[in-house]
mmCIF file of C-alpha atoms in Angstrom:
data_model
loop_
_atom_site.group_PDB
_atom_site.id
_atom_site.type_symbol
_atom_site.label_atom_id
_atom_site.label_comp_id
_atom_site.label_asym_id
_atom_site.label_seq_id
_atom_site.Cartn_x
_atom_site.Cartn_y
_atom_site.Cartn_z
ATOM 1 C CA UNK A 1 20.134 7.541 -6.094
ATOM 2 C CA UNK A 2 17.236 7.521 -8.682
ATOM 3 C CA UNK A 3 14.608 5.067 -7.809
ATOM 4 C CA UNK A 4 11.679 4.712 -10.071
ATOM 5 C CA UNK A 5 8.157 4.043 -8.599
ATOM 6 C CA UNK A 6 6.414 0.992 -10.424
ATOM 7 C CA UNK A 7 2.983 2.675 -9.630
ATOM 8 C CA UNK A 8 0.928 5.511 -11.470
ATOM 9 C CA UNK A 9 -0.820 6.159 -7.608
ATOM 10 C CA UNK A 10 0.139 9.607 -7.219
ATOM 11 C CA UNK A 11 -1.070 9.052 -3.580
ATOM 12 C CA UNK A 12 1.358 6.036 -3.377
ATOM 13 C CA UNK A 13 3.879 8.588 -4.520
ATOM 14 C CA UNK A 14 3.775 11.435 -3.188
ATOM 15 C CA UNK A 15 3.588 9.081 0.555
ATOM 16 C CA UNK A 16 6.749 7.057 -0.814
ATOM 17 C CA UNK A 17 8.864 10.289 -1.725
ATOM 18 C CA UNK A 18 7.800 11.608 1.858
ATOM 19 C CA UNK A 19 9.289 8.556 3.629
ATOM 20 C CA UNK A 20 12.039 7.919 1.216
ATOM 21 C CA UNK A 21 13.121 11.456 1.095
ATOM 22 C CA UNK A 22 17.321 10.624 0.651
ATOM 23 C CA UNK A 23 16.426 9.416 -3.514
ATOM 24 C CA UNK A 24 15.473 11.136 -5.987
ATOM 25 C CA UNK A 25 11.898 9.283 -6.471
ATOM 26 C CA UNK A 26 10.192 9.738 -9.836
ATOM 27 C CA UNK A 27 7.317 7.617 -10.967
ATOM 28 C CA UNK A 28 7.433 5.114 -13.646
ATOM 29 C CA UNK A 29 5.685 7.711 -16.235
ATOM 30 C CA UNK A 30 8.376 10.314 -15.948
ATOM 31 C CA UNK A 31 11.020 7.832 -16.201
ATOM 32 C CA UNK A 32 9.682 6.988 -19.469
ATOM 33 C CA UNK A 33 7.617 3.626 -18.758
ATOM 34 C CA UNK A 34 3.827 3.683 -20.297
ATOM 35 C CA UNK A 35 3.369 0.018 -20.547
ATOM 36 C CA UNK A 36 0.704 -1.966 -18.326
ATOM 37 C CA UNK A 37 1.714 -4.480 -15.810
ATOM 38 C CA UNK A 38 -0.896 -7.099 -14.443
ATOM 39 C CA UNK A 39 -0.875 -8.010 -11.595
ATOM 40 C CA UNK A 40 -1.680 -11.633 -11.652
ATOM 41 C CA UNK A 41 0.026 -12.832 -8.002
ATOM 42 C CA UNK A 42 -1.907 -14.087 -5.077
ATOM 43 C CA UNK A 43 -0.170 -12.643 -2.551
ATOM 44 C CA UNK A 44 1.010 -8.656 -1.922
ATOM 45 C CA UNK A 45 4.531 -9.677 -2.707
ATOM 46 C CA UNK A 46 4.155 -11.704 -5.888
ATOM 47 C CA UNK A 47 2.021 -8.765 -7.226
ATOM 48 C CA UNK A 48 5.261 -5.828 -5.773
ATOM 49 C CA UNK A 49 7.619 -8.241 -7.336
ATOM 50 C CA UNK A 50 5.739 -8.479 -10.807
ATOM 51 C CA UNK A 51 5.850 -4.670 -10.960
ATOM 52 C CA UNK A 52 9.188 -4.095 -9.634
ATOM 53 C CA UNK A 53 10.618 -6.194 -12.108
ATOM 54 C CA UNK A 54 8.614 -5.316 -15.118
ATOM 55 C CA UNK A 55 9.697 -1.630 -14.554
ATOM 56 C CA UNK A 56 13.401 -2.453 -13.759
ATOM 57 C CA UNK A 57 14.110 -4.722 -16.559
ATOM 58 C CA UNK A 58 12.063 -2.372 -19.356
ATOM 59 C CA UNK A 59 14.255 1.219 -17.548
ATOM 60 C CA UNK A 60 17.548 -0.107 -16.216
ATOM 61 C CA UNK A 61 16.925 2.176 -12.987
ATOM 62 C CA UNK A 62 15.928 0.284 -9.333
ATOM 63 C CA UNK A 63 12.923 0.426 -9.090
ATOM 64 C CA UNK A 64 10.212 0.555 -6.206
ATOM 65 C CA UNK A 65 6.407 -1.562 -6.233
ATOM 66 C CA UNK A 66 4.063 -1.458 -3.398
ATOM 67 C CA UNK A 67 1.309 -3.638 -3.249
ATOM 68 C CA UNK A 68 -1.182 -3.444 -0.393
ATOM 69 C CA UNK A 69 -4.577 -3.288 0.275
ATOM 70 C CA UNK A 70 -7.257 -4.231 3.490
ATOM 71 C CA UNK A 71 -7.946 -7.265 5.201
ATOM 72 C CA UNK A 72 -10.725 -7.782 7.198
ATOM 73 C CA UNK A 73 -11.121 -10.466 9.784
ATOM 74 C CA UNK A 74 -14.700 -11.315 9.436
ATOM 75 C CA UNK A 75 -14.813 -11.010 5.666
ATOM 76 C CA UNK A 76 -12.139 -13.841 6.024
ATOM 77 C CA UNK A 77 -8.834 -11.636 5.059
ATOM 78 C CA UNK A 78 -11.208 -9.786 1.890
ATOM 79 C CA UNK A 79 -10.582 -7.384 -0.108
ATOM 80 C CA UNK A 80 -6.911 -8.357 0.127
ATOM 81 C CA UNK A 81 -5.067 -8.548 -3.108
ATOM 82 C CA UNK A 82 -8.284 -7.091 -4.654
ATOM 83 C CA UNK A 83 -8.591 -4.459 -2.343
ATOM 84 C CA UNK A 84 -8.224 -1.316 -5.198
ATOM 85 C CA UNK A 85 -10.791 -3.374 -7.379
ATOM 86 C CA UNK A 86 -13.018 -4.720 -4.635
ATOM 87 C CA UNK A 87 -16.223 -4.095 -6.366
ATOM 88 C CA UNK A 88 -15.204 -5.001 -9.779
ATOM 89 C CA UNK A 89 -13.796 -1.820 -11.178
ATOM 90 C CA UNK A 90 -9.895 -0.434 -10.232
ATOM 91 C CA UNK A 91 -9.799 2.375 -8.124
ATOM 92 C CA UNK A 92 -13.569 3.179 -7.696
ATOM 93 C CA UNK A 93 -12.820 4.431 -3.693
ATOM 94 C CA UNK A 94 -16.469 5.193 -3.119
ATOM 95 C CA UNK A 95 -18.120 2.182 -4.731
ATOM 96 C CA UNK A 96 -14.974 0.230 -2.918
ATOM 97 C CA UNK A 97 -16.362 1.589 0.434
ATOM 98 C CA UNK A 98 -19.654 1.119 -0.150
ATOM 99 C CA UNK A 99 -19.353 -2.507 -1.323
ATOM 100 C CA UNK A 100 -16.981 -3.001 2.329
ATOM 101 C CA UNK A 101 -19.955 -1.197 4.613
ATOM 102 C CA UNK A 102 -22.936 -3.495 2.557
ATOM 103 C CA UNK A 103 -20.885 -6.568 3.545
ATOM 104 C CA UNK A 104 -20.001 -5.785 7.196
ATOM 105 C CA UNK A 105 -23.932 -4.940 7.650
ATOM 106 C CA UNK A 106 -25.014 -5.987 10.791
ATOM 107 C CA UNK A 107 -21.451 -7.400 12.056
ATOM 108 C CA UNK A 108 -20.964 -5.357 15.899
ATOM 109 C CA UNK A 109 -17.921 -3.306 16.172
ATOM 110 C CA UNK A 110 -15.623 -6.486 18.483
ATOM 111 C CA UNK A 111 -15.939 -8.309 14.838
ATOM 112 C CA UNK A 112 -14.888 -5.655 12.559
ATOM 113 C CA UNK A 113 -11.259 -5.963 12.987
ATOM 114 C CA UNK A 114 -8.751 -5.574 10.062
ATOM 115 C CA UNK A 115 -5.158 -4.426 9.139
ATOM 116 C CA UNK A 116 -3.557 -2.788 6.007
ATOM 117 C CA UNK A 117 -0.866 -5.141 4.944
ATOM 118 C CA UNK A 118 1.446 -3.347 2.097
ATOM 119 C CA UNK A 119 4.452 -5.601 0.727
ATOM 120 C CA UNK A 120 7.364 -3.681 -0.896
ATOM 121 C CA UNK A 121 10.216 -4.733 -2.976
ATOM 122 C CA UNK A 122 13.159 -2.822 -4.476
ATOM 123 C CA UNK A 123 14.652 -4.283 -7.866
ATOM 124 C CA UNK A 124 18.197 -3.522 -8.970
ATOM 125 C CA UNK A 125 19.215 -3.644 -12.565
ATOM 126 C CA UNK A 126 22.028 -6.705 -11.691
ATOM 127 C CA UNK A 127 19.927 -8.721 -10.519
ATOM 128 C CA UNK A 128 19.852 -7.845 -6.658
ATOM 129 C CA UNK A 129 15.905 -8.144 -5.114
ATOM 130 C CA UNK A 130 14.974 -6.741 -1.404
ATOM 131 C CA UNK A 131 11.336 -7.310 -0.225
ATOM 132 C CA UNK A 132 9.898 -6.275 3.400
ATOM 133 C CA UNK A 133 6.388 -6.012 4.938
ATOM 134 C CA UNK A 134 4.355 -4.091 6.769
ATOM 135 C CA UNK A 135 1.326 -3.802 8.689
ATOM 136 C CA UNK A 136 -1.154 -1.502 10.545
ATOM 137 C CA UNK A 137 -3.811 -2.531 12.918
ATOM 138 C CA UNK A 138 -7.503 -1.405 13.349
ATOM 139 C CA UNK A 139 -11.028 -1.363 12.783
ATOM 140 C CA UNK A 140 -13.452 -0.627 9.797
ATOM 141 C CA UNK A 141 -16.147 1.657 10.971
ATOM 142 C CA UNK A 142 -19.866 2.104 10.474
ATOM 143 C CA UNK A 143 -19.234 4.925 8.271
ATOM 144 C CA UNK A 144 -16.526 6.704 6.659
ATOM 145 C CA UNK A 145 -14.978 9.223 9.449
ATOM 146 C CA UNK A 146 -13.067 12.184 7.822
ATOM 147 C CA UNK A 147 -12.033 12.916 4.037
ATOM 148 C CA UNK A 148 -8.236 12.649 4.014
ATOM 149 C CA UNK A 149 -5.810 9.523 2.830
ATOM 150 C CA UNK A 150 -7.394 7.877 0.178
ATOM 151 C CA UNK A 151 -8.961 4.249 -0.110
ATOM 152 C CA UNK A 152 -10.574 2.545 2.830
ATOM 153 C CA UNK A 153 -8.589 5.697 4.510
ATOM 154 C CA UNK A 154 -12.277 6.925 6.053
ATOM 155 C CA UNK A 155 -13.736 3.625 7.116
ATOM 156 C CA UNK A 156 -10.288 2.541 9.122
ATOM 157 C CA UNK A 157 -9.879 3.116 12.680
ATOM 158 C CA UNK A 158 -6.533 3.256 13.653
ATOM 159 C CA UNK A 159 -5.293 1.326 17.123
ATOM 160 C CA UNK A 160 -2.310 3.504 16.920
ATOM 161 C CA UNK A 161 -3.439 6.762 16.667
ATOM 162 C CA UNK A 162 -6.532 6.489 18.315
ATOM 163 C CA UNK A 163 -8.770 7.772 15.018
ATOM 164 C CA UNK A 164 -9.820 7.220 11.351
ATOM 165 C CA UNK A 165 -6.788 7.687 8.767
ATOM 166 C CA UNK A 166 -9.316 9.550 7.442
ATOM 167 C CA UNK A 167 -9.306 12.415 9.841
ATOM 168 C CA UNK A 168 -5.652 11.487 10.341
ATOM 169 C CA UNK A 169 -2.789 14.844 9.004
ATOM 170 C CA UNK A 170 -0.064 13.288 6.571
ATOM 171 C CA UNK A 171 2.290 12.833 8.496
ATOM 172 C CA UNK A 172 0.443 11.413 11.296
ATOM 173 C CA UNK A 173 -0.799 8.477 9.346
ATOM 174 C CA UNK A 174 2.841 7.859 7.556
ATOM 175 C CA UNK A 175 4.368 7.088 10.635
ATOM 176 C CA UNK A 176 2.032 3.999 11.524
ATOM 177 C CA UNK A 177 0.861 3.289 8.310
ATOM 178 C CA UNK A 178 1.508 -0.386 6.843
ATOM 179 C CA UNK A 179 3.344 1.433 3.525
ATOM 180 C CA UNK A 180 5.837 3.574 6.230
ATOM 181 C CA UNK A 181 6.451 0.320 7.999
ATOM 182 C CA UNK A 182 7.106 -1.968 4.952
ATOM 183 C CA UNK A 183 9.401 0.878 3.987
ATOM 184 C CA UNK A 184 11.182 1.253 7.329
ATOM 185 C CA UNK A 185 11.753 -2.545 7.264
ATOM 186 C CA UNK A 186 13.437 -2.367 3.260
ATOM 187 C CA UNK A 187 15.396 0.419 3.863
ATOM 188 C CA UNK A 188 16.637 -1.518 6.975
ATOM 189 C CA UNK A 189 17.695 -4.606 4.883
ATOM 190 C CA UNK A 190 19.048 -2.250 2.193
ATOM 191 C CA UNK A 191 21.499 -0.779 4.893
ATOM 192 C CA UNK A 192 22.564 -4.163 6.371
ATOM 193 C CA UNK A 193 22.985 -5.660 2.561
ATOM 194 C CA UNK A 194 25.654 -2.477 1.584
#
């Protein structure tokens, strides 16, 4: 089956096509969609949903949104939603991380926790709508740890593996991250739905 990412993330892709390696997974450029879609929810589903369904109505194909980002405990569940335009501008990783360090100044290590969160939901051309979660525990650091992943990759400290996804290979951080797990769950509801 062809299933069309609603994301121009290559990074979002390329981990996506890894973990959902039984479809033929394009994204929504080479299936011929160039439009914008805002993403005006206020929550990670809302905002997968928008996309999902902007993408599946305008191609006729299923289609695939992710939306996730980082929530930190003591910055009271921030960046969230905002988490890819944190400091005002999308997708600015380094000014992103640097606004994240600035406002954790001073806060000791027990009060750094935080989790990725990523919300995925697969639209089908009938009509037909499946949406899971996922999350991944950890810490954000001092200071960015490693160069790999992308994002807040560098500044999180994984519970589960024991280390930055920063320094973390591929495939270590796929199989714990919040995007493998929101994945795992949807493809688990997609089998029990058939």
């Amino acid at each position: 089956m062809r299933i069309v990412v609603a994301s121009g993330n290559r990074n979002k892709l390329r981990e996506i096509a890894e973990i959902f390696d039984k479809c033929e997974v394009v994204s929504m450029q080479e299936a011929g969609f160039s439009g914008d879609i805002e993403e005006t929810g206020g929550t990670f589903e809302e905002n997968a949903l928008i996309k999902a369904r902007a993408v599946c109505a305008a191609l006729g194909l299923p289609a695939l949104a992710d939306d996730s980002g980082l929530c930190v405990e003591a910055l009271g569940g921030a960046p969230g939603v905002h988490s890819a335009r944190f400091c005002g501008r999308h997708g600015d990783d380094a000014a992103n991380n640097a606004l994240l360090l600035e406002k954790l100044r001073g806060v000791p290590a027990e009060k750094r926790g935080a989790y990725f969160e990523s919300c995925v939901a697969l639209c089908f051309p009938e009509g037909r709508e499946i949406v899971a979660s996922g999350r991944t525990y950890g810490r954000i650091l001092a200071g960015a740890e490693g160069a790999g992943g992308f994002g807040y990759d560098p500044l999180f400290y994984s519970d589960d593996l024991g280390k930055s996804f920063g320094t973390a290979a591929p495939e270590e951080k796929n199989a714990v991250s919040h995007r493998a797990r929101a994945l795992a769950a949807l493809a688990k509801k997609w089998e029990e739905e058939a």
